[in-house]
Amino acid sequence: MLFVLNINFFFFMFFFIFFILGLYSHLFNMSMLIYYNFLVLNSCNFSFVFMLDWLSFMFLSVVFLISGCVFLYSLGYMTGDYNILRFYLMVFLFVCSMFFLIVMPDLMCLILGWDGLGLVSYCLVIYYQSDTSLSSGYLTLFINRLGDLFLIFSICWCLNYGSWHYLYLFSFNDLNFFMMIFLIMACLTKSAQFPFSSWLPAAMSAPTPVSSLVHSSTLVTAGVYLIIRFHNFLSPFFFNILMNLSLLTIMLSGFGALYENDLKKVIAFSTMGQLSFMIFSVLMGSYYLSFIHLLIHAVFKSLLFLCSGVFISGFNGSQDIRYMGGLGYQSPLISSCFLISLFSLCGVPFYSGFFSKDFIIELVILGELNFFYLMTFFFSLFLTLIYSLRLFYFLFVASLSLPMYSLLDNYYMKISCFVLLMVSLPFGSMMFWLMDLCYVNVFDEYFKFMTIFFFSYFLIFLNSFNSMTLNSCGFTIYFLGMMWFLPFFSSTYIVSKFFTFSYTLFMVVDSTWTEFLICSTLMELSKSLNLYLNLFTLNSMKLYLISFILFLLIVLMV
């Protein structure tokens, strides 16, 4: 426990240091490149390159803040676990992988953090070692490895440019078509965009502290972060493709959260929608504003996950929101934290999510979009409000179904939630004030308070959410609520077929005549050769041979 508290102290210290360095580097437009040559072979220099600018500093500060809160939270949530040391080690490796991904401008070195995130996330998803977590881990690992494959292809294609540093690539006006295809596919798989969205809700089989870290500021944001870094190279063709895919993902996540009853999966669907929202804002030209929204979203979304973990622990592992209710009476502090983060997700005025989300909405309205894109975008935002209202109803307005247990009184969990609450409340306005980001407000206060108006209007129809289950709906609603059957196709036609083909190769190659002819024959030959050499070394033949060689040398010298 003392070791974990020391790690928390260093993580919080790094949060303050990197946040101050990020403000300083942004205000004075400064950046640093650090080269470390660890091997020089003939004319080849093998080096690590660290790029430290305001994007890297601010992102690292948020990652260390959430990691420190997750470590402190896990002291209470993982109480009694026999493999707690392994859990902390894997979470620490996850943070280290994210550090390498953020600060390295070299695609060859970036693959260390990129691949490390996928591997450690698989180990964390299967942490509870059940059939459900194993199938979810296979799906997570397969889709993330597919993204790693595309990133490796992009590294190979960089040989045409003579460098793996994407800072060097900025000198090109446009990248190759295949290079951009590889990078975009890697980003889509890592950030769970359509059609690679099925792994994100499945990854909720991991412990809740892991979900808070993975699905707020680390794994799923890696693709968005890479798109922000490479936004200069996006051609109009890729703009159109990414815009359509991001809108499809927002719609998919909205309908999925609207008909989902698992608390963690509802929050996972909201994460998927917010990632698509960030990508859409990058395509509208506001990539800095998208990055600010990424940081703000990471703080209040991690708070949302940690509060849901407290509720799940209190209900003895039950995650069904239909059996929860009256949480405001049983846990006022955690319920307040949950509601504040939920209001930030909806974009309620003067909460942290409002400051970035509202500016992005204004830029979308003022941008050159056709009517179909604009209506689809606003309908997706409307779905965000509806499923947030549904979650609010089941957790706080509906009557109590199950009593909560005493695990709710763990003060480590409450302290971590309170720390994130104190950062989340002023974080949105603080980012705009301290970083001197000037955006012009175009719309008046009636449009600003439209979220509150819709929120109050739909309180009248709260009773209709009781019947919003998949069993009582038609095929269309079932199709929308089941993520457009993406999990079925991913599990049945991709993952299972892959493992079936692997098993067939194993049976044909390793378990038939191939093994007998190659492996067994080589083993017999090596065994016979070893016996012959042993006979040679254990008798006096070596003495005679050495004597004969010495005799020949003497004769030749004379």
XYZ file of C-alpha atoms in Angstrom:
558
model
C 0.000 0.000 0.000
C 2.844 2.391 0.801
C 4.389 1.647 -2.603
C 1.132 2.571 -4.371
C 0.813 5.791 -2.374
C 4.362 6.755 -3.390
C 3.483 6.130 -7.044
C 0.406 8.339 -6.619
C 2.555 11.121 -5.196
C 4.930 10.998 -8.168
C 2.052 10.849 -10.647
C 0.367 13.923 -9.154
C 3.728 15.725 -9.068
C 4.257 14.928 -12.762
C 0.744 16.243 -13.463
C 1.590 19.670 -12.049
C 5.032 19.782 -13.687
C 3.833 18.818 -17.168
C 0.806 21.103 -16.935
C 3.006 24.108 -16.135
C 5.465 23.147 -18.879
C 2.583 22.799 -21.333
C 1.310 26.291 -20.522
C 4.800 27.730 -20.810
C 5.542 26.053 -24.147
C 2.171 27.151 -25.576
C 2.432 30.786 -24.485
C 5.997 31.152 -25.778
C 5.573 28.797 -28.776
C 8.410 26.541 -27.710
C 9.130 22.884 -28.398
C 12.043 20.564 -27.684
C 13.542 17.605 -29.511
C 15.716 15.210 -27.513
C 17.855 12.665 -29.354
C 19.311 9.644 -27.629
C 21.648 7.447 -29.687
C 21.793 4.027 -28.101
C 23.631 2.232 -30.930
C 25.909 3.285 -33.780
C 26.619 0.556 -36.335
C 28.832 1.619 -39.244
C 26.889 4.522 -40.801
C 23.527 3.746 -39.132
C 22.445 5.613 -36.009
C 19.801 3.904 -33.902
C 18.231 6.534 -31.685
C 15.211 7.463 -29.671
C 13.650 10.848 -30.433
C 11.471 12.614 -27.882
C 9.332 15.544 -29.035
C 8.136 17.776 -26.194
C 5.709 20.498 -27.258
C 2.549 21.832 -25.659
C 0.446 19.002 -27.094
C 2.722 16.399 -25.511
C 2.989 18.195 -22.170
C -0.742 18.764 -21.757
C -1.634 15.245 -22.793
C 0.952 13.776 -20.410
C -0.341 15.896 -17.543
C -3.882 14.549 -17.999
C -2.610 10.962 -18.329
C -0.625 11.219 -15.096
C -3.547 12.820 -13.257
C -5.964 10.047 -14.235
C -3.346 7.347 -13.621
C -2.709 8.622 -10.102
C -6.429 8.661 -9.332
C -6.826 5.156 -10.784
C -3.969 3.797 -8.650
C -5.497 5.346 -5.533
C -8.960 4.118 -6.497
C -7.694 0.575 -7.003
C -6.606 0.354 -3.357
C -10.284 0.214 -2.469
C -11.818 -1.371 -5.541
C -9.358 -4.282 -5.832
C -9.354 -5.080 -2.111
C -8.937 -8.799 -1.524
C -7.640 -9.583 -4.995
C -4.886 -12.193 -4.978
C -3.162 -10.817 -8.084
C -3.107 -7.167 -7.052
C 0.643 -6.824 -7.703
C 0.197 -8.104 -11.254
C -2.668 -5.650 -11.736
C -0.581 -2.649 -10.659
C 2.315 -3.794 -12.840
C 0.117 -4.040 -15.940
C -1.442 -0.631 -15.292
C 2.034 0.848 -14.885
C 3.129 -0.739 -18.182
C 0.030 0.744 -19.767
C 1.006 4.239 -18.589
C 4.568 3.727 -19.856
C 3.266 2.650 -23.278
C 1.115 5.768 -23.458
C 4.137 7.904 -22.549
C 6.142 6.457 -25.466
C 3.225 6.977 -27.847
C 2.784 10.639 -26.914
C 6.363 11.897 -26.954
C 7.869 9.973 -29.876
C 7.699 11.570 -33.347
C 9.295 8.496 -34.891
C 6.975 5.853 -36.321
C 9.535 3.146 -35.611
C 9.636 4.078 -31.924
C 5.945 4.930 -31.793
C 5.092 1.303 -32.570
C 6.515 0.415 -29.127
C 3.846 2.415 -27.352
C 1.162 1.631 -29.938
C 1.704 -2.128 -29.741
C 2.240 -2.005 -25.988
C -1.202 -0.451 -25.488
C -2.863 -3.253 -27.441
C -0.975 -6.050 -25.690
C -1.462 -4.742 -22.138
C -5.126 -3.947 -22.830
C -5.648 -7.591 -23.820
C -4.022 -8.741 -20.570
C -6.262 -6.385 -18.588
C -9.470 -7.345 -20.408
C -8.940 -11.039 -19.594
C -7.911 -10.210 -16.014
C -10.925 -11.922 -14.410
C -10.275 -15.121 -16.450
C -13.851 -15.977 -17.396
C -15.342 -17.122 -20.699
C -16.877 -13.695 -21.344
C -13.651 -11.834 -20.644
C -11.688 -14.287 -22.796
C -13.945 -13.823 -25.827
C -13.892 -10.042 -25.306
C -10.115 -10.125 -25.009
C -9.785 -12.069 -28.273
C -11.951 -9.522 -30.075
C -10.000 -6.614 -28.568
C -6.652 -8.171 -29.389
C -7.567 -9.100 -32.958
C -8.874 -5.660 -33.965
C -6.010 -3.834 -32.247
C -3.477 -6.106 -33.916
C -5.127 -5.290 -37.224
C -4.424 -1.615 -36.526
C -0.845 -2.469 -35.560
C -0.455 -4.243 -38.905
C -1.500 -1.107 -40.803
C 0.923 0.986 -38.768
C 3.731 -1.451 -39.630
C 2.777 -1.075 -43.300
C 3.077 2.709 -42.953
C 6.518 2.275 -41.363
C 7.611 0.165 -44.318
C 6.256 2.768 -46.735
C 8.308 5.454 -44.960
C 11.393 3.870 -46.519
C 10.382 5.753 -49.682
C 10.816 9.046 -47.825
C 14.155 8.204 -46.229
C 13.014 8.775 -42.656
C 10.569 7.459 -40.072
C 10.265 10.821 -38.316
C 6.910 12.351 -39.140
C 8.410 15.776 -38.372
C 10.537 15.229 -41.478
C 7.395 14.301 -43.401
C 5.937 17.759 -42.714
C 8.173 19.116 -45.467
C 6.039 17.228 -48.010
C 2.868 18.915 -49.192
C 1.057 15.605 -49.569
C 1.779 12.056 -48.571
C 1.341 9.021 -50.723
C -2.163 7.600 -51.075
C -1.211 4.225 -49.574
C 0.644 5.889 -46.710
C -2.476 7.796 -45.703
C -4.651 4.692 -46.083
C -2.404 2.800 -43.668
C -2.337 5.611 -41.109
C -6.093 6.211 -41.255
C -6.885 2.508 -40.880
C -4.579 2.317 -37.861
C -6.326 5.296 -36.276
C -9.814 3.914 -36.994
C -9.081 0.567 -35.373
C -7.475 2.073 -32.273
C -10.223 4.663 -31.726
C -13.057 2.149 -32.394
C -14.584 3.914 -35.379
C -16.989 2.266 -37.804
C -16.621 -0.569 -38.851
C -14.161 -1.448 -36.055
C -16.426 -0.383 -33.197
C -17.385 -3.748 -31.728
C -14.338 -4.155 -29.481
C -14.927 -1.062 -27.327
C -18.091 -2.225 -25.491
C -16.633 -5.747 -25.310
C -13.555 -4.407 -23.514
C -15.754 -3.476 -20.544
C -14.981 -6.941 -19.157
C -11.853 -5.389 -17.630
C -11.904 -4.044 -14.051
C -13.530 -0.631 -13.712
C -10.291 1.267 -12.829
C -8.809 -0.084 -16.059
C -11.889 1.049 -17.986
C -11.495 4.515 -16.505
C -7.880 4.725 -17.660
C -8.166 2.907 -20.988
C -11.370 4.471 -22.283
C -10.815 8.061 -21.227
C -7.256 9.188 -21.957
C -5.044 6.374 -23.223
C -5.931 3.555 -25.627
C -8.969 4.905 -27.471
C -7.570 8.426 -27.761
C -4.370 7.212 -29.444
C -5.998 7.179 -32.886
C -7.448 10.673 -32.451
C -4.064 11.931 -31.264
C -2.365 10.511 -34.375
C -5.008 12.096 -36.637
C -4.351 15.466 -34.944
C -0.626 15.033 -35.599
C -1.190 14.157 -39.285
C -4.077 16.525 -40.015
C -1.969 18.530 -42.490
C -1.740 15.575 -44.865
C -5.457 14.801 -45.157
C -6.656 15.293 -48.726
C -10.318 16.092 -49.628
C -10.859 12.431 -50.509
C -9.896 11.308 -46.999
C -11.842 14.208 -45.501
C -15.047 12.887 -47.038
C -14.390 9.303 -45.966
C -13.538 10.206 -42.386
C -16.492 12.580 -42.108
C -18.932 9.879 -43.183
C -17.369 7.290 -40.880
C -17.379 9.649 -37.887
C -21.061 10.511 -38.400
C -21.924 6.830 -38.736
C -20.066 6.092 -35.498
C -21.859 8.886 -33.636
C -25.209 7.474 -34.766
C -24.128 3.933 -33.911
C -22.999 4.873 -30.412
C -26.107 6.965 -29.740
C -28.545 4.187 -30.583
C -26.363 1.600 -28.838
C -26.346 3.581 -25.583
C -30.068 4.260 -25.846
C -30.974 0.557 -25.740
C -28.191 -0.744 -23.500
C -28.812 -1.737 -19.873
C -25.213 -2.361 -18.777
C -23.912 0.732 -16.957
C -20.311 0.421 -18.139
C -21.326 -0.274 -21.730
C -23.521 2.844 -21.794
C -20.500 4.915 -20.780
C -18.381 3.050 -23.357
C -20.870 3.971 -26.097
C -20.697 7.601 -24.996
C -16.892 7.423 -25.246
C -17.199 6.095 -28.789
C -19.504 8.969 -29.715
C -17.202 11.577 -28.207
C -14.215 10.187 -30.113
C -16.181 10.525 -33.353
C -17.110 14.044 -32.268
C -13.400 14.884 -31.908
C -12.543 13.440 -35.321
C -15.400 15.391 -36.881
C -14.121 18.613 -35.320
C -10.622 17.903 -36.685
C -12.127 17.542 -40.155
C -13.872 20.899 -39.706
C -10.457 22.515 -39.266
C -10.483 23.033 -35.491
C -7.845 20.491 -34.534
C -6.574 22.521 -31.538
C -10.103 22.811 -30.228
C -10.548 19.074 -30.752
C -7.430 18.424 -28.702
C -8.705 20.648 -25.884
C -11.999 18.740 -25.950
C -10.017 15.485 -25.809
C -8.323 16.623 -22.583
C -11.525 17.905 -20.984
C -13.425 14.783 -21.984
C -10.709 12.552 -20.508
C -11.081 14.125 -17.063
C -14.854 13.989 -16.706
C -15.169 10.613 -18.466
C -12.682 9.021 -16.064
C -14.733 10.487 -13.197
C -17.854 8.961 -14.750
C -16.211 5.522 -14.891
C -14.910 5.717 -11.319
C -18.328 6.697 -9.977
C -19.933 3.836 -11.889
C -17.365 1.513 -10.327
C -18.448 2.653 -6.876
C -22.077 1.896 -7.762
C -21.171 -1.521 -9.209
C -19.179 -2.386 -6.091
C -22.048 -1.276 -3.906
C -24.461 -3.517 -5.791
C -22.107 -6.501 -5.415
C -21.022 -6.571 -9.060
C -24.413 -5.966 -10.664
C -24.135 -3.635 -13.672
C -27.764 -3.603 -14.824
C -29.184 -0.091 -14.486
C -32.732 -1.443 -14.225
C -31.922 -2.800 -10.753
C -30.413 0.468 -9.544
C -32.291 3.469 -8.281
C -32.370 6.023 -5.521
C -28.601 6.390 -5.539
C -28.828 10.018 -4.481
C -30.163 8.945 -1.081
C -27.616 6.182 -0.541
C -24.475 7.975 -1.702
C -24.851 11.760 -2.038
C -21.148 12.502 -2.701
C -20.575 9.915 -5.443
C -23.991 10.707 -6.962
C -23.048 14.391 -7.132
C -19.767 13.522 -8.854
C -21.626 11.278 -11.320
C -24.214 13.950 -12.132
C -21.593 16.662 -12.637
C -19.661 14.475 -15.088
C -22.927 13.504 -16.803
C -23.882 17.183 -17.208
C -20.431 17.848 -18.657
C -21.032 15.070 -21.154
C -24.331 16.637 -22.198
C -22.748 20.082 -22.572
C -24.859 21.799 -19.922
C -23.720 25.459 -19.640
C -20.912 26.321 -17.223
C -19.782 22.726 -16.800
C -16.394 21.702 -18.184
C -17.650 19.938 -21.313
C -19.682 22.980 -22.349
C -16.675 25.221 -23.051
C -15.184 23.041 -25.769
C -18.296 21.292 -27.054
C -20.251 24.498 -27.592
C -17.477 26.110 -29.638
C -17.204 23.004 -31.811
C -20.973 23.070 -32.441
C -20.765 26.738 -33.454
C -17.929 25.995 -35.869
C -19.959 23.152 -37.389
C -22.967 25.454 -37.861
C -20.824 28.153 -39.461
C -18.907 25.646 -41.614
C -19.629 24.669 -45.180
C -21.680 21.538 -44.571
C -24.632 20.269 -46.514
C -28.033 19.906 -44.890
C -27.843 16.116 -44.514
C -24.542 16.212 -42.592
C -25.777 19.037 -40.397
C -29.037 17.294 -39.477
C -27.252 13.997 -38.833
C -24.767 15.754 -36.566
C -27.447 17.471 -34.506
C -29.583 14.351 -34.304
C -26.552 12.523 -32.880
C -26.114 15.260 -30.270
C -29.787 14.896 -29.472
C -29.262 11.149 -28.900
C -26.480 11.999 -26.436
C -28.936 14.027 -24.395
C -31.583 11.289 -24.544
C -29.415 8.397 -23.327
C -27.911 10.633 -20.635
C -31.418 11.450 -19.476
C -32.320 7.762 -19.528
C -29.271 6.973 -17.398
C -30.200 9.762 -15.006
C -33.717 8.359 -14.664
C -32.721 4.767 -13.929
C -30.024 5.701 -11.406
C -31.595 8.571 -9.493
C -35.318 8.934 -10.241
C -36.527 5.317 -10.386
C -37.452 3.541 -7.181
C -34.829 1.536 -5.328
C -34.579 -2.088 -6.455
C -31.503 -3.478 -4.667
C -29.782 -2.229 -1.474
C -26.148 -1.173 -1.650
C -23.448 -2.847 0.411
C -20.878 -1.391 2.789
C -18.097 -1.401 0.196
C -19.359 2.034 -0.742
C -17.741 3.431 2.422
C -14.194 2.846 1.154
C -12.501 6.215 1.476
C -9.793 5.545 -1.160
C -12.480 5.390 -3.826
C -14.168 8.535 -2.532
C -10.889 10.478 -2.368
C -9.986 9.654 -5.960
C -13.449 10.648 -7.178
C -13.268 13.883 -5.190
C -9.849 14.766 -6.638
C -11.116 14.274 -10.193
C -14.219 16.318 -9.329
C -12.111 19.247 -8.115
C -10.096 19.144 -11.351
C -13.073 18.532 -13.636
C -15.193 21.461 -12.453
C -12.844 24.332 -13.463
C -10.847 22.427 -16.096
C -12.871 23.525 -19.126
C -12.825 27.242 -18.408
C -9.264 27.076 -17.076
C -7.956 25.610 -20.333
C -9.415 28.473 -22.365
C -8.332 31.182 -19.934
C -4.785 30.026 -19.277
C -3.983 29.002 -22.845
C -5.387 32.223 -24.297
C -7.601 30.495 -26.844
C -9.838 33.170 -28.343
C -13.034 32.056 -30.064
C -15.884 34.357 -30.957
C -19.346 33.609 -29.602
C -21.801 33.941 -32.458
C -25.096 32.726 -30.978
C -27.000 34.343 -28.163
C -27.948 32.939 -24.780
C -31.163 31.307 -26.046
C -29.136 28.834 -28.087
C -26.675 28.369 -25.242
C -29.400 27.243 -22.845
C -31.130 25.015 -25.364
C -29.581 21.944 -23.701
C -31.259 22.800 -20.411
C -34.518 23.433 -22.248
C -34.508 20.006 -23.886
C -33.414 18.409 -20.619
C -36.383 19.946 -18.791
C -38.791 19.170 -21.628
C -38.023 15.457 -21.676
C -38.466 15.101 -17.922
C -42.169 14.826 -18.746
C -41.595 11.603 -20.677
C -39.488 9.812 -18.073
C -41.990 6.981 -17.657
C -41.540 5.961 -21.287
C -37.976 4.862 -20.562
C -39.240 1.902 -18.540
C -40.401 0.167 -21.710
C -37.249 0.961 -23.671
C -35.887 -2.587 -23.822
C -34.833 -4.639 -26.801
C -37.275 -7.435 -26.112
C -40.355 -5.268 -26.599
C -39.147 -3.534 -29.777
C -39.243 -4.490 -33.423
C -36.469 -5.676 -35.656
C -35.420 -2.129 -36.617
C -34.913 -1.075 -33.025
C -33.203 -4.387 -32.282
C -30.886 -3.730 -35.226
C -30.078 -0.243 -33.944
C -29.566 -1.374 -30.372
C -27.248 -4.254 -31.304
C -24.669 -1.952 -32.923
C -25.983 -2.829 -36.406
C -24.900 -6.464 -35.785
C -21.209 -5.482 -35.817
C -20.333 -7.682 -32.779
C -21.967 -10.661 -34.480
C -20.032 -10.210 -37.716
C -16.766 -9.457 -35.886
C -17.004 -12.493 -33.607
C -18.477 -14.958 -36.109
C -16.895 -14.038 -39.430
C -13.569 -12.532 -38.358
C -12.287 -13.761 -35.023
C -13.787 -17.259 -35.020
C -12.830 -17.895 -38.673
C -9.302 -16.734 -37.918
C -8.917 -19.143 -35.014
C -10.550 -21.950 -37.016
C -8.014 -21.412 -39.801
C -5.186 -21.329 -37.234
C -6.382 -24.620 -35.741
C -6.562 -26.161 -39.211
C -2.982 -25.113 -39.935
C -1.916 -26.544 -36.589
C -3.545 -29.881 -37.331
C -2.185 -30.041 -40.911
C 1.342 -28.778 -40.290
C 2.249 -29.553 -36.692
C 0.241 -32.690 -35.965
C 0.737 -34.760 -39.151
C 3.603 -36.179 -41.243
C 5.292 -32.776 -41.344
C 6.156 -33.010 -37.683
C 7.420 -36.598 -38.092
C 9.503 -35.888 -41.194
C 11.031 -32.599 -40.044
C 10.989 -32.257 -36.276
C 11.396 -35.916 -35.320
C 14.054 -36.597 -37.973
C 16.101 -33.573 -36.941
C 15.888 -34.603 -33.320
C 17.098 -38.127 -34.129
C 19.988 -36.815 -36.213
C 21.052 -34.383 -33.510
C 20.813 -37.144 -30.894
C 23.012 -39.487 -32.957
C 25.538 -36.749 -33.600
C 25.691 -35.918 -29.894
C 26.297 -39.553 -29.025
C 29.153 -39.776 -31.544
C 30.744 -36.579 -30.218
C 30.396 -37.798 -26.657
C 32.179 -41.031 -27.604
C 34.949 -38.999 -29.196
C 35.450 -36.744 -26.189
C 35.229 -39.443 -23.511
C 37.938 -41.798 -24.831
C 41.648 -41.488 -25.562
C 41.263 -40.647 -29.263
C 41.595 -36.972 -28.549
C 44.983 -37.555 -26.900
C 46.236 -39.451 -29.912
C 44.947 -36.756 -32.234
C 46.560 -33.959 -30.276
C 49.854 -35.874 -30.124
C 49.780 -36.506 -33.854
C 49.162 -32.796 -34.576
C 52.046 -31.775 -32.322
C 54.322 -34.301 -34.022
C 53.462 -32.902 -37.455
C 54.179 -29.365 -36.289
C 57.588 -30.371 -34.939
C 58.481 -32.146 -38.157
C 57.475 -29.176 -40.263
C 59.458 -26.769 -38.105
C 62.577 -28.870 -38.353
